[in-house]
């Protein structure tokens, strides 16, 4: 370790705590399962488990120190409030970044994790080894400060995802992050059960502009009914507002066609130039993601052509488009893992992408879309149209909320199996699967269809076909 991430002295200065000993750490985690030798373990309180109960285990795994609210055995910094101390550590990490470092915030109802990963990959082409991004979906009131606290002081580009379930949450996160560029990927009825309307969702996502640094840029989707609402939210906060997509956006796709090998060949207008590039991932939603990524690079003054090479090579993410090519009964099955999240917009997009697959048969394993409130029954039933348009022949539906869709599909020639849980869906898929299938697996994460993917994929190879 050439230079520590944090020293005890720096943690004390940031948090106002008291150090039991001198130490230095090279990483930060609040999940003891993520502890590596030399890490700081943050003992977060919880509704089910208290992090203080895992301090001894963290030290056994090699933690160098702990951030705690009560004294423990081993090197530690004692604070009054651990979550507040983690926020303070995040603010200190943000403050110590070089003045020319670039911070990018990303939110949206759909596509924010994929877009965050693609932005990071694009800038990695431009600043190898000096790009920091939030991992997994660490995008909430604990994940964002953790991600910021993990930032190396030498980071040249930081890409931070921000999510929410309720109004006011992104406002808090963006003020910690203080982005120079704030991106809203899309507005869709995710979390509408908590927020009540699509307009309220747009307002909650638009909170990301509240943390923009002076001179910052807001990037918003052009082709959304909430465009003007987002523009109003950004108008007093951003020095520049850039719209992406549609035909009238500041950045727009001029031409898109299936690429010879996979994905799409795209010609697009981005700020300052027109560029032709390939997107490895299939689907119109990935073309939009790519346009957003290159717009961010252009706004930052980066080499757009070099950054576009990352989109050519980028594979799918676990739970968000990762593709597995499986040997099965002397042939192959393509398993598309979209098991991490689902709402009506993302269901529509991924079903359209499934429709583009050149395969013998298309199978959709679809689980409940959560947090739709009173709109749930109709939203599930409305999936009939994109399922039919995709050419799905077998639909395995998972969860009680899928009953309206099962009823709607009963009026079609599509074979329908409706089960209660992931285990039953796994059994049905393993029985029904045959060579030449393309199988899409998509649901809200709480449905547990990631376990279905793990069991069915087994040792199957990930691919980017």
PDB file of C-alpha atoms in Angstrom, residues 64-264:
ATOM      1  CA  UNK A  64      -7.228  -2.846  10.620  1.00  0.00           C
ATOM      2  CA  UNK A  65      -9.710  -0.801  12.644  1.00  0.00           C
ATOM      3  CA  UNK A  66     -13.384  -0.151  13.315  1.00  0.00           C
ATOM      4  CA  UNK A  67     -15.631   2.913  13.409  1.00  0.00           C
ATOM      5  CA  UNK A  68     -17.883   2.398  16.423  1.00  0.00           C
ATOM      6  CA  UNK A  69     -20.284   4.064  18.839  1.00  0.00           C
ATOM      7  CA  UNK A  70     -19.116   2.037  21.845  1.00  0.00           C
ATOM      8  CA  UNK A  71     -15.630   0.869  22.848  1.00  0.00           C
ATOM      9  CA  UNK A  72     -14.456  -2.442  21.391  1.00  0.00           C
ATOM     10  CA  UNK A  73     -11.354  -4.589  21.562  1.00  0.00           C
ATOM     11  CA  UNK A  74      -8.941  -3.594  18.812  1.00  0.00           C
ATOM     12  CA  UNK A  75      -8.012  -0.321  17.075  1.00  0.00           C
ATOM     13  CA  UNK A  76     -11.029   1.904  16.613  1.00  0.00           C
ATOM     14  CA  UNK A  77     -12.412   5.411  16.355  1.00  0.00           C
ATOM     15  CA  UNK A  78     -15.208   6.057  18.846  1.00  0.00           C
ATOM     16  CA  UNK A  79     -18.001   8.384  17.674  1.00  0.00           C
ATOM     17  CA  UNK A  80     -21.406   9.379  18.994  1.00  0.00           C
ATOM     18  CA  UNK A  81     -23.309   8.360  15.860  1.00  0.00           C
ATOM     19  CA  UNK A  82     -21.881   5.911  13.318  1.00  0.00           C
ATOM     20  CA  UNK A  83     -24.115   6.817  10.319  1.00  0.00           C
ATOM     21  CA  UNK A  84     -23.409  10.518  10.893  1.00  0.00           C
ATOM     22  CA  UNK A  85     -19.701   9.732  11.125  1.00  0.00           C
ATOM     23  CA  UNK A  86     -19.833   7.827   7.828  1.00  0.00           C
ATOM     24  CA  UNK A  87     -21.515  10.861   6.230  1.00  0.00           C
ATOM     25  CA  UNK A  88     -18.750  13.045   7.633  1.00  0.00           C
ATOM     26  CA  UNK A  89     -16.108  10.705   6.216  1.00  0.00           C
ATOM     27  CA  UNK A  90     -17.861  10.921   2.834  1.00  0.00           C
ATOM     28  CA  UNK A  91     -17.798  14.723   2.934  1.00  0.00           C
ATOM     29  CA  UNK A  92     -14.112  14.688   3.825  1.00  0.00           C
ATOM     30  CA  UNK A  93     -13.365  12.293   0.957  1.00  0.00           C
ATOM     31  CA  UNK A  94     -15.215  14.541  -1.477  1.00  0.00           C
ATOM     32  CA  UNK A  95     -13.452  17.650  -0.151  1.00  0.00           C
ATOM     33  CA  UNK A  96      -9.963  16.207  -0.581  1.00  0.00           C
ATOM     34  CA  UNK A  97     -10.383  15.352  -4.266  1.00  0.00           C
ATOM     35  CA  UNK A  98      -8.173  17.393  -6.567  1.00  0.00           C
ATOM     36  CA  UNK A  99      -9.758  20.582  -7.872  1.00  0.00           C
ATOM     37  CA  UNK A 100      -9.671  19.224 -11.438  1.00  0.00           C
ATOM     38  CA  UNK A 101     -11.314  15.892 -10.548  1.00  0.00           C
ATOM     39  CA  UNK A 102     -14.662  15.231 -12.247  1.00  0.00           C
ATOM     40  CA  UNK A 103     -17.657  13.986 -10.236  1.00  0.00           C
ATOM     41  CA  UNK A 104     -20.677  12.568 -12.081  1.00  0.00           C
ATOM     42  CA  UNK A 105     -24.002  11.738 -10.424  1.00  0.00           C
ATOM     43  CA  UNK A 106     -26.487   9.350 -12.024  1.00  0.00           C
ATOM     44  CA  UNK A 107     -30.107   8.646 -11.161  1.00  0.00           C
ATOM     45  CA  UNK A 108     -33.271   7.573 -12.973  1.00  0.00           C
ATOM     46  CA  UNK A 109     -36.136   5.128 -12.771  1.00  0.00           C
ATOM     47  CA  UNK A 110     -34.415   2.682 -15.131  1.00  0.00           C
ATOM     48  CA  UNK A 111     -30.940   2.281 -16.530  1.00  0.00           C
ATOM     49  CA  UNK A 112     -29.006   4.097 -13.803  1.00  0.00           C
ATOM     50  CA  UNK A 113     -26.736   1.203 -12.801  1.00  0.00           C
ATOM     51  CA  UNK A 114     -25.993   0.189 -16.386  1.00  0.00           C
ATOM     52  CA  UNK A 115     -25.361   3.811 -17.344  1.00  0.00           C
ATOM     53  CA  UNK A 116     -23.133   4.350 -14.300  1.00  0.00           C
ATOM     54  CA  UNK A 117     -21.070   1.300 -15.207  1.00  0.00           C
ATOM     55  CA  UNK A 118     -20.812   2.367 -18.846  1.00  0.00           C
ATOM     56  CA  UNK A 119     -19.742   5.912 -17.910  1.00  0.00           C
ATOM     57  CA  UNK A 120     -17.051   4.470 -15.647  1.00  0.00           C
ATOM     58  CA  UNK A 121     -15.863   2.115 -18.397  1.00  0.00           C
ATOM     59  CA  UNK A 122     -15.730   4.987 -20.905  1.00  0.00           C
ATOM     60  CA  UNK A 123     -13.648   7.197 -18.614  1.00  0.00           C
ATOM     61  CA  UNK A 124     -11.393   4.266 -17.733  1.00  0.00           C
ATOM     62  CA  UNK A 125     -10.314   4.456 -21.383  1.00  0.00           C
ATOM     63  CA  UNK A 126      -9.310   8.063 -20.820  1.00  0.00           C
ATOM     64  CA  UNK A 127      -7.897   7.850 -17.272  1.00  0.00           C
ATOM     65  CA  UNK A 128      -6.781   4.243 -16.689  1.00  0.00           C
ATOM     66  CA  UNK A 129      -6.751   3.241 -13.033  1.00  0.00           C
ATOM     67  CA  UNK A 130      -8.041   6.612 -11.825  1.00  0.00           C
ATOM     68  CA  UNK A 131     -11.809   6.124 -12.117  1.00  0.00           C
ATOM     69  CA  UNK A 132     -13.844   5.437  -8.978  1.00  0.00           C
ATOM     70  CA  UNK A 133     -17.465   4.287  -9.150  1.00  0.00           C
ATOM     71  CA  UNK A 134     -20.095   3.099  -6.725  1.00  0.00           C
ATOM     72  CA  UNK A 135     -20.214  -0.689  -6.749  1.00  0.00           C
ATOM     73  CA  UNK A 136     -23.232  -2.978  -6.928  1.00  0.00           C
ATOM     74  CA  UNK A 137     -26.277  -0.812  -6.253  1.00  0.00           C
ATOM     75  CA  UNK A 138     -24.776   1.109  -3.355  1.00  0.00           C
ATOM     76  CA  UNK A 139     -26.993   4.090  -4.104  1.00  0.00           C
ATOM     77  CA  UNK A 140     -29.004   4.844  -0.961  1.00  0.00           C
ATOM     78  CA  UNK A 141     -28.529   6.733   2.329  1.00  0.00           C
ATOM     79  CA  UNK A 142     -25.854   4.269   3.462  1.00  0.00           C
ATOM     80  CA  UNK A 143     -24.463   3.103   0.126  1.00  0.00           C
ATOM     81  CA  UNK A 144     -23.625   6.575  -1.205  1.00  0.00           C
ATOM     82  CA  UNK A 145     -21.583   7.727   1.809  1.00  0.00           C
ATOM     83  CA  UNK A 146     -19.826   4.357   1.849  1.00  0.00           C
ATOM     84  CA  UNK A 147     -18.942   4.701  -1.838  1.00  0.00           C
ATOM     85  CA  UNK A 148     -17.643   8.235  -1.285  1.00  0.00           C
ATOM     86  CA  UNK A 149     -15.635   7.174   1.760  1.00  0.00           C
ATOM     87  CA  UNK A 150     -13.952   4.545  -0.418  1.00  0.00           C
ATOM     88  CA  UNK A 151     -12.754   7.125  -2.981  1.00  0.00           C
ATOM     89  CA  UNK A 152      -8.989   7.133  -3.431  1.00  0.00           C
ATOM     90  CA  UNK A 153      -7.639  10.619  -2.947  1.00  0.00           C
ATOM     91  CA  UNK A 154      -5.953  10.291  -6.372  1.00  0.00           C
ATOM     92  CA  UNK A 155      -9.238   9.595  -8.229  1.00  0.00           C
ATOM     93  CA  UNK A 156      -9.529  11.617 -11.428  1.00  0.00           C
ATOM     94  CA  UNK A 157     -13.160  10.708 -12.228  1.00  0.00           C
ATOM     95  CA  UNK A 158     -15.897   9.639  -9.794  1.00  0.00           C
ATOM     96  CA  UNK A 159     -19.211   8.149 -10.950  1.00  0.00           C
ATOM     97  CA  UNK A 160     -21.842   7.877  -8.232  1.00  0.00           C
ATOM     98  CA  UNK A 161     -25.274   6.296  -8.598  1.00  0.00           C
ATOM     99  CA  UNK A 162     -28.139   7.655  -6.499  1.00  0.00           C
ATOM    100  CA  UNK A 163     -31.466   5.937  -5.860  1.00  0.00           C
ATOM    101  CA  UNK A 164     -34.539   6.610  -3.771  1.00  0.00           C
ATOM    102  CA  UNK A 165     -37.786   5.227  -2.460  1.00  0.00           C
ATOM    103  CA  UNK A 166     -39.212   8.503  -1.152  1.00  0.00           C
ATOM    104  CA  UNK A 167     -39.052  12.222  -1.857  1.00  0.00           C
ATOM    105  CA  UNK A 168     -36.114  14.067  -0.311  1.00  0.00           C
ATOM    106  CA  UNK A 169     -33.679  11.160  -0.378  1.00  0.00           C
ATOM    107  CA  UNK A 170     -31.767  12.109  -3.528  1.00  0.00           C
ATOM    108  CA  UNK A 171     -31.494  15.725  -2.340  1.00  0.00           C
ATOM    109  CA  UNK A 172     -29.491  14.495   0.652  1.00  0.00           C
ATOM    110  CA  UNK A 173     -27.321  12.181  -1.457  1.00  0.00           C
ATOM    111  CA  UNK A 174     -26.493  14.738  -4.133  1.00  0.00           C
ATOM    112  CA  UNK A 175     -25.399  17.285  -1.541  1.00  0.00           C
ATOM    113  CA  UNK A 176     -22.905  14.717  -0.250  1.00  0.00           C
ATOM    114  CA  UNK A 177     -21.730  13.867  -3.768  1.00  0.00           C
ATOM    115  CA  UNK A 178     -21.614  17.425  -5.214  1.00  0.00           C
ATOM    116  CA  UNK A 179     -21.490  16.363  -8.869  1.00  0.00           C
ATOM    117  CA  UNK A 180     -20.200  18.484 -11.728  1.00  0.00           C
ATOM    118  CA  UNK A 181     -22.479  16.580 -14.117  1.00  0.00           C
ATOM    119  CA  UNK A 182     -25.862  15.258 -12.960  1.00  0.00           C
ATOM    120  CA  UNK A 183     -27.651  12.695 -15.136  1.00  0.00           C
ATOM    121  CA  UNK A 184     -31.279  11.548 -15.108  1.00  0.00           C
ATOM    122  CA  UNK A 185     -31.558   8.462 -17.324  1.00  0.00           C
ATOM    123  CA  UNK A 186     -35.351   8.036 -17.534  1.00  0.00           C
ATOM    124  CA  UNK A 187     -38.610   8.580 -15.670  1.00  0.00           C
ATOM    125  CA  UNK A 188     -40.917   5.583 -15.210  1.00  0.00           C
ATOM    126  CA  UNK A 189     -43.478   4.441 -12.604  1.00  0.00           C
ATOM    127  CA  UNK A 190     -40.959   2.782 -10.295  1.00  0.00           C
ATOM    128  CA  UNK A 191     -41.745   3.411  -6.583  1.00  0.00           C
ATOM    129  CA  UNK A 192     -45.078   4.954  -7.567  1.00  0.00           C
ATOM    130  CA  UNK A 193     -46.612   3.171  -4.564  1.00  0.00           C
ATOM    131  CA  UNK A 194     -44.566   5.464  -2.295  1.00  0.00           C
ATOM    132  CA  UNK A 195     -44.608   8.639  -4.391  1.00  0.00           C
ATOM    133  CA  UNK A 196     -48.151   8.586  -5.768  1.00  0.00           C
ATOM    134  CA  UNK A 197     -47.661   9.916  -9.301  1.00  0.00           C
ATOM    135  CA  UNK A 198     -45.246   9.988 -12.212  1.00  0.00           C
ATOM    136  CA  UNK A 199     -44.856  13.736 -11.653  1.00  0.00           C
ATOM    137  CA  UNK A 200     -43.749  13.129  -8.068  1.00  0.00           C
ATOM    138  CA  UNK A 201     -41.241  10.568  -9.324  1.00  0.00           C
ATOM    139  CA  UNK A 202     -39.817  13.137 -11.746  1.00  0.00           C
ATOM    140  CA  UNK A 203     -39.584  15.689  -8.933  1.00  0.00           C
ATOM    141  CA  UNK A 204     -37.757  13.198  -6.722  1.00  0.00           C
ATOM    142  CA  UNK A 205     -35.282  12.324  -9.473  1.00  0.00           C
ATOM    143  CA  UNK A 206     -34.833  16.015 -10.288  1.00  0.00           C
ATOM    144  CA  UNK A 207     -33.518  16.564  -6.766  1.00  0.00           C
ATOM    145  CA  UNK A 208     -30.136  15.402  -8.108  1.00  0.00           C
ATOM    146  CA  UNK A 209     -29.609  18.888  -9.566  1.00  0.00           C
ATOM    147  CA  UNK A 210     -29.738  20.446  -6.087  1.00  0.00           C
ATOM    148  CA  UNK A 211     -26.184  19.287  -5.385  1.00  0.00           C
ATOM    149  CA  UNK A 212     -24.620  20.478  -8.639  1.00  0.00           C
ATOM    150  CA  UNK A 213     -21.365  22.350  -8.294  1.00  0.00           C
ATOM    151  CA  UNK A 214     -21.311  25.915  -9.681  1.00  0.00           C
ATOM    152  CA  UNK A 215     -20.988  25.757 -13.467  1.00  0.00           C
ATOM    153  CA  UNK A 216     -22.359  22.222 -13.510  1.00  0.00           C
ATOM    154  CA  UNK A 217     -24.310  20.463 -16.245  1.00  0.00           C
ATOM    155  CA  UNK A 218     -27.694  18.724 -16.042  1.00  0.00           C
ATOM    156  CA  UNK A 219     -28.340  15.895 -18.518  1.00  0.00           C
ATOM    157  CA  UNK A 220     -31.963  14.832 -18.942  1.00  0.00           C
ATOM    158  CA  UNK A 221     -33.900  12.569 -21.338  1.00  0.00           C
ATOM    159  CA  UNK A 222     -35.549  14.384 -24.239  1.00  0.00           C
ATOM    160  CA  UNK A 223     -38.172  11.747 -25.055  1.00  0.00           C
ATOM    161  CA  UNK A 224     -40.136  11.790 -21.814  1.00  0.00           C
ATOM    162  CA  UNK A 225     -43.428  13.419 -20.849  1.00  0.00           C
ATOM    163  CA  UNK A 226     -41.574  14.803 -17.827  1.00  0.00           C
ATOM    164  CA  UNK A 227     -38.973  16.677 -19.878  1.00  0.00           C
ATOM    165  CA  UNK A 228     -40.195  20.165 -18.994  1.00  0.00           C
ATOM    166  CA  UNK A 229     -40.567  19.262 -15.332  1.00  0.00           C
ATOM    167  CA  UNK A 230     -36.943  18.120 -15.228  1.00  0.00           C
ATOM    168  CA  UNK A 231     -35.806  21.226 -17.119  1.00  0.00           C
ATOM    169  CA  UNK A 232     -37.535  23.406 -14.516  1.00  0.00           C
ATOM    170  CA  UNK A 233     -35.872  21.469 -11.714  1.00  0.00           C
ATOM    171  CA  UNK A 234     -32.455  22.018 -13.296  1.00  0.00           C
ATOM    172  CA  UNK A 235     -32.896  25.588 -14.495  1.00  0.00           C
ATOM    173  CA  UNK A 236     -31.796  27.407 -11.339  1.00  0.00           C
ATOM    174  CA  UNK A 237     -29.148  24.832 -10.422  1.00  0.00           C
ATOM    175  CA  UNK A 238     -27.283  24.089 -13.654  1.00  0.00           C
ATOM    176  CA  UNK A 239     -25.194  26.387 -15.821  1.00  0.00           C
ATOM    177  CA  UNK A 240     -25.999  24.121 -18.760  1.00  0.00           C
ATOM    178  CA  UNK A 241     -28.912  21.784 -19.504  1.00  0.00           C
ATOM    179  CA  UNK A 242     -28.415  19.091 -22.117  1.00  0.00           C
ATOM    180  CA  UNK A 243     -31.231  16.884 -23.431  1.00  0.00           C
ATOM    181  CA  UNK A 244     -30.472  13.399 -24.747  1.00  0.00           C
ATOM    182  CA  UNK A 245     -32.513  11.276 -27.145  1.00  0.00           C
ATOM    183  CA  UNK A 246     -35.531  11.682 -29.353  1.00  0.00           C
ATOM    184  CA  UNK A 247     -35.150  13.644 -32.576  1.00  0.00           C
ATOM    185  CA  UNK A 248     -34.893  17.081 -30.956  1.00  0.00           C
ATOM    186  CA  UNK A 249     -32.388  16.353 -28.211  1.00  0.00           C
ATOM    187  CA  UNK A 250     -29.064  18.167 -27.970  1.00  0.00           C
ATOM    188  CA  UNK A 251     -27.670  14.660 -28.376  1.00  0.00           C
ATOM    189  CA  UNK A 252     -29.638  12.371 -30.674  1.00  0.00           C
ATOM    190  CA  UNK A 253     -29.404   9.108 -32.596  1.00  0.00           C
ATOM    191  CA  UNK A 254     -29.284   9.793 -36.322  1.00  0.00           C
ATOM    192  CA  UNK A 255     -29.264   6.134 -37.382  1.00  0.00           C
ATOM    193  CA  UNK A 256     -29.285   2.789 -35.598  1.00  0.00           C
ATOM    194  CA  UNK A 257     -29.254  -0.737 -37.003  1.00  0.00           C
ATOM    195  CA  UNK A 258     -28.403  -4.209 -35.710  1.00  0.00           C
ATOM    196  CA  UNK A 259     -24.647  -4.758 -35.742  1.00  0.00           C
ATOM    197  CA  UNK A 260     -23.294  -7.693 -37.706  1.00  0.00           C
ATOM    198  CA  UNK A 261     -22.060  -9.593 -34.660  1.00  0.00           C
ATOM    199  CA  UNK A 262     -24.222  -8.270 -31.842  1.00  0.00           C
ATOM    200  CA  UNK A 263     -25.826  -5.149 -30.458  1.00  0.00           C
ATOM    201  CA  UNK A 264     -26.283  -2.017 -32.529  1.00  0.00           C
TER     202      UNK A 264
END
